[in-house]
XYZ file of N, CA, C and O in Angstrom:
520
model
N -34.085 -11.559 -6.939
C -32.886 -12.032 -7.619
C -31.665 -11.767 -6.734
O -31.496 -10.691 -6.192
N -30.815 -12.752 -6.602
C -29.635 -12.648 -5.765
C -28.408 -12.317 -6.616
O -28.266 -12.800 -7.725
N -27.548 -11.480 -6.072
C -26.295 -11.140 -6.728
C -25.183 -11.520 -5.753
O -24.973 -10.838 -4.749
N -24.474 -12.590 -6.052
C -23.489 -13.164 -5.134
C -22.405 -12.167 -4.754
O -22.110 -11.979 -3.571
N -21.796 -11.505 -5.731
C -20.699 -10.596 -5.425
C -21.192 -9.380 -4.632
O -20.496 -8.868 -3.760
N -22.408 -8.959 -4.911
C -22.990 -7.837 -4.159
C -23.154 -8.219 -2.688
O -22.775 -7.467 -1.796
N -23.731 -9.393 -2.450
C -23.965 -9.843 -1.074
C -22.655 -10.115 -0.338
O -22.494 -9.737 0.822
N -21.724 -10.762 -1.009
C -20.429 -11.079 -0.380
C -19.652 -9.801 -0.062
O -19.028 -9.704 0.994
N -19.664 -8.838 -0.960
C -18.916 -7.599 -0.716
C -19.554 -6.783 0.410
O -18.842 -6.125 1.173
N -20.871 -6.856 0.540
C -21.530 -6.149 1.641
C -21.178 -6.807 2.981
O -20.807 -6.117 3.944
N -21.251 -8.123 3.028
C -20.871 -8.842 4.244
C -19.414 -8.590 4.598
O -19.059 -8.447 5.782
N -18.567 -8.521 3.587
C -17.156 -8.245 3.797
C -16.975 -6.836 4.365
O -16.182 -6.621 5.287
N -17.707 -5.875 3.846
C -17.623 -4.496 4.340
C -18.013 -4.427 5.820
O -17.379 -3.709 6.603
N -19.020 -5.188 6.199
C -19.426 -5.237 7.607
C -18.268 -5.761 8.463
O -17.956 -5.203 9.523
N -17.600 -6.813 7.992
C -16.447 -7.360 8.720
C -15.318 -6.335 8.823
O -14.657 -6.222 9.855
N -15.092 -5.589 7.744
C -14.048 -4.569 7.731
C -14.363 -3.468 8.751
O -13.478 -3.021 9.495
N -15.603 -3.034 8.805
C -16.001 -2.005 9.773
C -15.773 -2.520 11.196
O -15.238 -1.795 12.047
N -16.151 -3.762 11.450
C -15.945 -4.338 12.787
C -14.458 -4.450 13.125
O -14.049 -4.179 14.259
N -13.639 -4.838 12.140
C -12.200 -4.920 12.361
C -11.622 -3.534 12.633
O -10.784 -3.360 13.525
N -12.079 -2.544 11.893
C -11.642 -1.168 12.109
C -11.953 -0.718 13.536
O -11.092 -0.148 14.223
N -13.171 -0.982 13.989
C -13.558 -0.607 15.348
C -12.682 -1.313 16.387
O -12.257 -0.703 17.368
N -12.402 -2.586 16.151
C -11.521 -3.349 17.043
C -10.118 -2.749 17.072
O -9.529 -2.563 18.146
N -9.567 -2.455 15.897
C -8.207 -1.910 15.821
C -8.104 -0.559 16.530
O -7.106 -0.281 17.201
N -9.110 0.262 16.401
C -9.096 1.571 17.065
C -9.269 1.422 18.579
O -8.512 2.012 19.349
N -10.242 0.617 18.995
C -10.561 0.502 20.420
C -9.531 -0.324 21.192
O -9.088 0.081 22.263
N -9.163 -1.470 20.645
C -8.303 -2.403 21.387
C -6.815 -2.205 21.132
O -5.999 -2.389 22.021
N -6.458 -1.874 19.904
C -5.043 -1.777 19.531
C -4.553 -0.334 19.429
O -3.370 -0.104 19.213
N -5.488 0.604 19.516
C -5.156 2.030 19.388
C -4.402 2.320 18.084
O -3.480 3.117 18.036
N -4.819 1.659 17.026
C -4.214 1.822 15.701
C -5.207 2.598 14.844
O -6.331 2.164 14.661
N -4.785 3.748 14.320
C -5.711 4.633 13.612
C -5.340 4.909 12.154
O -6.192 5.308 11.377
N -4.099 4.717 11.782
C -3.652 5.102 10.442
C -3.868 3.967 9.437
O -4.590 4.132 8.447
N -3.264 2.810 9.677
C -3.423 1.673 8.767
C -4.881 1.211 8.722
O -5.396 0.865 7.653
N -5.523 1.219 9.873
C -6.911 0.760 9.934
C -7.841 1.659 9.124
O -8.810 1.178 8.535
N -7.537 2.960 9.069
C -8.350 3.885 8.275
C -8.204 3.562 6.781
O -9.176 3.594 6.027
N -6.991 3.232 6.371
C -6.755 2.845 4.979
C -7.524 1.563 4.651
O -8.125 1.440 3.590
N -7.477 0.613 5.578
C -8.214 -0.638 5.409
C -9.715 -0.379 5.308
O -10.396 -0.952 4.455
N -10.216 0.496 6.161
C -11.640 0.838 6.148
C -12.051 1.410 4.795
O -13.068 1.016 4.217
N -11.232 2.320 4.269
C -11.556 2.958 2.992
C -11.573 1.948 1.840
O -12.528 1.884 1.069
N -10.508 1.167 1.725
C -10.440 0.232 0.591
C -11.426 -0.927 0.757
O -12.058 -1.349 -0.204
N -11.559 -1.432 1.975
C -12.422 -2.590 2.211
C -13.901 -2.322 2.008
O -14.643 -3.190 1.567
N -14.335 -1.098 2.319
C -15.748 -0.751 2.103
C -15.989 -0.244 0.674
O -17.113 -0.305 0.182
N -14.934 0.214 0.032
C -15.053 0.718 -1.339
C -15.348 -0.402 -2.342
O -15.948 -0.141 -3.387
N -14.942 -1.615 -2.017
C -15.204 -2.751 -2.928
C -16.700 -2.835 -3.204
O -17.139 -2.797 -4.356
N -17.480 -2.951 -2.148
C -18.931 -3.076 -2.289
C -19.577 -1.840 -2.880
O -20.528 -1.937 -3.659
N -19.056 -0.662 -2.519
C -19.617 0.582 -3.061
C -19.463 0.630 -4.582
O -20.390 1.024 -5.298
N -18.308 0.194 -5.074
C -18.094 0.189 -6.526
C -18.919 -0.893 -7.216
O -19.376 -0.700 -8.349
N -19.127 -2.008 -6.543
C -20.010 -3.042 -7.106
C -21.430 -2.505 -7.202
O -22.106 -2.694 -8.227
N -21.885 -1.808 -6.167
C -23.220 -1.198 -6.207
C -23.327 -0.231 -7.387
O -24.324 -0.249 -8.111
N -22.304 0.596 -7.563
C -22.306 1.533 -8.690
C -22.336 0.804 -10.027
O -23.012 1.230 -10.961
N -21.612 -0.306 -10.121
C -21.559 -1.053 -11.382
C -22.935 -1.594 -11.770
O -23.228 -1.738 -12.950
N -23.767 -1.852 -10.784
C -25.105 -2.383 -11.062
C -26.016 -1.336 -11.699
O -27.039 -1.674 -12.281
N -25.615 -0.072 -11.600
C -26.372 1.018 -12.232
C -25.564 1.656 -13.364
O -25.762 2.817 -13.702
N -24.657 0.898 -13.925
C -23.770 1.407 -14.974
C -24.558 1.866 -16.195
O -25.653 1.375 -16.473
N -23.953 2.789 -16.928
C -24.585 3.351 -18.114
C -24.183 2.606 -19.379
O -24.244 3.160 -20.464
N -23.788 1.396 -19.237
C -23.383 0.569 -20.368
C -22.307 -0.405 -19.926
O -21.835 -0.372 -18.785
N -21.928 -1.279 -20.860
C -20.954 -2.321 -20.523
C -19.575 -1.765 -20.169
O -18.902 -2.277 -19.292
N -19.158 -0.713 -20.860
C -17.839 -0.126 -20.568
C -17.816 0.518 -19.179
O -16.829 0.414 -18.452
N -18.894 1.191 -18.815
C -19.001 1.791 -17.487
C -19.028 0.687 -16.419
O -18.375 0.805 -15.378
N -19.761 -0.380 -16.701
C -19.804 -1.538 -15.801
C -18.404 -2.111 -15.600
O -17.974 -2.369 -14.474
N -17.677 -2.268 -16.698
C -16.316 -2.806 -16.633
C -15.412 -1.887 -15.812
O -14.630 -2.353 -14.983
N -15.528 -0.597 -16.023
C -14.723 0.368 -15.290
C -14.977 0.267 -13.780
O -14.037 0.195 -12.981
N -16.234 0.261 -13.370
C -16.581 0.179 -11.944
C -16.128 -1.149 -11.348
O -15.651 -1.197 -10.209
N -16.269 -2.223 -12.098
C -15.859 -3.537 -11.612
C -14.339 -3.607 -11.464
O -13.828 -4.174 -10.495
N -13.630 -3.001 -12.401
C -12.166 -2.925 -12.301
C -11.730 -2.141 -11.073
O -10.757 -2.509 -10.403
N -12.425 -1.067 -10.766
C -12.107 -0.283 -9.572
C -12.338 -1.129 -8.320
O -11.506 -1.131 -7.402
N -13.434 -1.871 -8.282
C -13.706 -2.757 -7.140
C -12.588 -3.790 -6.990
O -12.141 -4.078 -5.870
N -12.115 -4.316 -8.110
C -11.017 -5.287 -8.095
C -9.735 -4.657 -7.536
O -9.028 -5.261 -6.718
N -9.428 -3.450 -7.961
C -8.245 -2.749 -7.447
C -8.367 -2.506 -5.948
O -7.387 -2.637 -5.203
N -9.550 -2.148 -5.488
C -9.770 -1.915 -4.057
C -9.597 -3.212 -3.263
O -9.059 -3.200 -2.155
N -10.035 -4.318 -3.835
C -9.871 -5.616 -3.166
C -8.390 -5.964 -3.045
O -7.939 -6.445 -1.991
N -7.632 -5.697 -4.094
C -6.186 -5.944 -4.068
C -5.515 -5.057 -3.016
O -4.661 -5.517 -2.258
N -5.906 -3.801 -2.951
C -5.363 -2.890 -1.946
C -5.717 -3.359 -0.530
O -4.889 -3.312 0.380
N -6.933 -3.832 -0.355
C -7.370 -4.317 0.956
C -6.509 -5.482 1.422
O -6.121 -5.547 2.597
N -6.182 -6.393 0.506
C -5.295 -7.515 0.856
C -3.930 -7.005 1.316
O -3.338 -7.563 2.240
N -3.452 -5.955 0.694
C -2.178 -5.356 1.096
C -2.253 -4.854 2.545
O -1.366 -5.137 3.361
N -3.298 -4.088 2.871
C -3.427 -3.542 4.224
C -3.567 -4.656 5.252
O -3.019 -4.564 6.356
N -4.280 -5.712 4.903
C -4.414 -6.855 5.816
C -3.058 -7.512 6.063
O -2.717 -7.843 7.208
N -2.285 -7.686 5.003
C -0.933 -8.260 5.156
C -0.064 -7.379 6.037
O 0.673 -7.862 6.896
N -0.145 -6.073 5.821
C 0.659 -5.137 6.595
C 0.244 -5.128 8.072
O 1.101 -5.119 8.965
N -1.046 -5.141 8.327
C -1.525 -5.182 9.718
C -1.066 -6.466 10.413
O -0.727 -6.449 11.596
N -1.031 -7.563 9.666
C -0.546 -8.820 10.232
C 0.955 -8.757 10.482
O 1.441 -9.106 11.562
N 1.695 -8.277 9.501
C 3.159 -8.217 9.613
C 3.622 -7.305 10.743
O 4.702 -7.509 11.309
N 2.811 -6.315 11.079
C 3.169 -5.386 12.147
C 2.550 -5.758 13.494
O 2.677 -5.009 14.458
N 1.888 -6.908 13.541
C 1.393 -7.432 14.812
C 0.059 -6.893 15.295
O -0.342 -7.162 16.423
N -0.658 -6.176 14.446
C -1.954 -5.653 14.871
C -3.071 -6.688 14.793
O -4.033 -6.626 15.550
N -2.955 -7.618 13.840
C -3.916 -8.721 13.776
C -3.132 -10.031 13.694
O -2.048 -10.083 13.118
N -3.691 -11.068 14.300
C -2.981 -12.349 14.343
C -3.235 -13.169 13.077
O -4.004 -12.773 12.200
N -2.574 -14.309 13.003
C -2.659 -15.180 11.828
C -4.090 -15.631 11.556
O -4.549 -15.616 10.418
N -4.795 -16.017 12.605
C -6.174 -16.504 12.448
C -7.080 -15.404 11.889
O -7.864 -15.640 10.966
N -6.978 -14.200 12.443
C -7.782 -13.073 11.949
C -7.441 -12.766 10.495
O -8.338 -12.550 9.673
N -6.156 -12.757 10.212
C -5.693 -12.441 8.856
C -6.220 -13.459 7.857
O -6.756 -13.086 6.804
N -6.072 -14.737 8.170
C -6.511 -15.793 7.252
C -8.014 -15.725 7.002
O -8.470 -15.855 5.863
N -8.773 -15.517 8.062
C -10.232 -15.499 7.946
C -10.721 -14.385 7.023
O -11.466 -14.632 6.067
N -10.299 -13.172 7.291
C -10.802 -12.046 6.499
C -10.142 -11.993 5.121
O -10.771 -11.622 4.134
N -8.873 -12.401 5.025
C -8.193 -12.430 3.715
C -8.844 -13.456 2.795
O -8.948 -13.233 1.586
N -9.274 -14.554 3.361
C -9.951 -15.592 2.579
C -11.210 -15.036 1.920
O -11.468 -15.282 0.737
N -11.986 -14.270 2.679
C -13.191 -13.643 2.117
C -12.826 -12.665 1.007
O -13.476 -12.630 -0.042
N -11.781 -11.885 1.238
C -11.361 -10.895 0.237
C -10.864 -11.582 -1.032
O -11.168 -11.139 -2.146
N -10.125 -12.668 -0.868
C -9.624 -13.406 -2.039
C -10.776 -14.026 -2.832
O -10.725 -14.086 -4.064
N -11.807 -14.472 -2.147
C -12.979 -15.034 -2.831
C -13.674 -13.953 -3.665
O -14.021 -14.184 -4.828
N -13.840 -12.776 -3.094
C -14.444 -11.656 -3.825
C -13.558 -11.265 -5.006
O -14.052 -11.030 -6.116
N -12.250 -11.240 -4.784
C -11.301 -10.915 -5.848
C -11.438 -11.893 -7.017
O -11.479 -11.480 -8.179
N -11.521 -13.178 -6.713
C -11.654 -14.197 -7.765
C -12.939 -13.998 -8.565
O -12.938 -14.119 -9.801
N -14.020 -13.674 -7.888
C -15.295 -13.425 -8.575
C -15.152 -12.203 -9.480
O -15.582 -12.218 -10.641
N -14.539 -11.147 -8.962
C -14.365 -9.920 -9.755
C -13.467 -10.147 -10.965
O -13.750 -9.632 -12.043
N -12.403 -10.928 -10.799
C -11.525 -11.253 -11.937
C -12.340 -11.952 -13.027
O -12.222 -11.620 -14.209
N -13.172 -12.882 -12.635
C -14.005 -13.608 -13.593
C -14.977 -12.661 -14.308
O -15.144 -12.736 -15.529
N -15.599 -11.772 -13.549
C -16.543 -10.816 -14.135
C -15.816 -9.901 -15.128
O -16.312 -9.645 -16.234
N -14.642 -9.409 -14.749
C -13.873 -8.519 -15.619
C -13.483 -9.239 -16.908
O -13.655 -8.703 -18.006
N -12.968 -10.464 -16.788
C -12.569 -11.224 -17.983
C -13.755 -11.467 -18.907
O -13.656 -11.287 -20.126
N -14.869 -11.885 -18.350
C -16.064 -12.163 -19.153
C -16.572 -10.898 -19.829
O -16.911 -10.911 -21.016
N -16.616 -9.806 -19.081
C -17.101 -8.543 -19.646
C -16.191 -8.055 -20.765
O -16.669 -7.615 -21.814
N -14.881 -8.147 -20.561
C -13.933 -7.745 -21.620
C -14.126 -8.593 -22.868
O -14.148 -8.070 -23.985
N -14.279 -9.900 -22.689
C -14.476 -10.802 -23.829
C -15.769 -10.458 -24.571
O -15.792 -10.427 -25.805
N -16.830 -10.184 -23.830
C -18.106 -9.821 -24.449
C -18.006 -8.502 -25.205
O -18.575 -8.356 -26.293
N -17.289 -7.551 -24.632
C -17.102 -6.262 -25.315
C -16.304 -6.427 -26.601
O -16.626 -5.820 -27.625
N -15.258 -7.257 -26.547
C -14.452 -7.513 -27.745
C -15.282 -8.202 -28.820
O -15.189 -7.861 -30.003
N -16.091 -9.176 -28.417
C -16.946 -9.884 -29.375
C -17.945 -8.939 -30.022
O -18.134 -8.959 -31.229
N -18.587 -8.095 -29.221
C -19.589 -7.188 -29.783
C -18.918 -6.114 -30.641
O -19.482 -5.668 -31.629
N -17.691 -5.732 -30.317
C -16.948 -4.768 -31.115
C -16.605 -5.356 -32.484
O -16.691 -4.679 -33.509
N -16.223 -6.632 -32.505
C -15.909 -7.308 -33.774
C -17.157 -7.448 -34.640
O -17.089 -7.285 -35.849
N -18.294 -7.736 -34.009
C -19.546 -7.850 -34.758
C -19.927 -6.521 -35.393
O -20.358 -6.466 -36.535
N -19.752 -5.440 -34.638
C -20.077 -4.102 -35.165
C -19.175 -3.743 -36.335
O -19.618 -3.160 -37.307
N -17.906 -4.117 -36.234
C -16.947 -3.840 -37.312
C -17.333 -4.599 -38.576
O -17.259 -4.036 -39.678
N -17.773 -5.828 -38.434
C -18.166 -6.629 -39.605
C -19.421 -6.082 -40.259
O -19.605 -6.241 -41.452
N -20.300 -5.452 -39.501
C -21.564 -4.971 -40.036
C -21.440 -3.634 -40.755
O -22.346 -3.219 -41.456
N -20.327 -2.948 -40.590
C -20.149 -1.664 -41.265
C -19.869 -1.943 -42.756
O -18.942 -2.648 -43.098
N -20.722 -1.381 -43.640
C -20.517 -1.639 -45.070
C -19.243 -0.989 -45.579
O -18.895 0.125 -45.187
N -18.571 -1.704 -46.444
C -17.322 -1.194 -47.029
C -17.659 -0.421 -48.296
O -18.540 -0.788 -49.052
N -16.918 0.631 -48.506
C -17.181 1.468 -49.704
C -16.273 1.103 -50.837
O -15.229 0.609 -50.719
């Protein structure tokens, strides 16, 4: 069974690691790139954790964290571009992948929240009134 967001986030993490290595070796940039490495690889790590969640709420929590990490990663990419460490082509390429993962995560979060609300309403209706 294939999990699209899992595979995309893993491939993205590989790209982030390669970009980090490039920034350290070629640009001698160690501070911003470390932040990018942490947030960019954390997306996939949180998705992996969500797949072993202890229920829908735990799944939602882990997925929300992955979404926040993706948003943070976009920030670091913008900053690295604005400060001249990565060019427009590099920025567009990797940001595009991050935005695609972000869109998938937004959809998962919305769907999960809606399902939780629906199941919560069903449980409320089933409680007998005294």
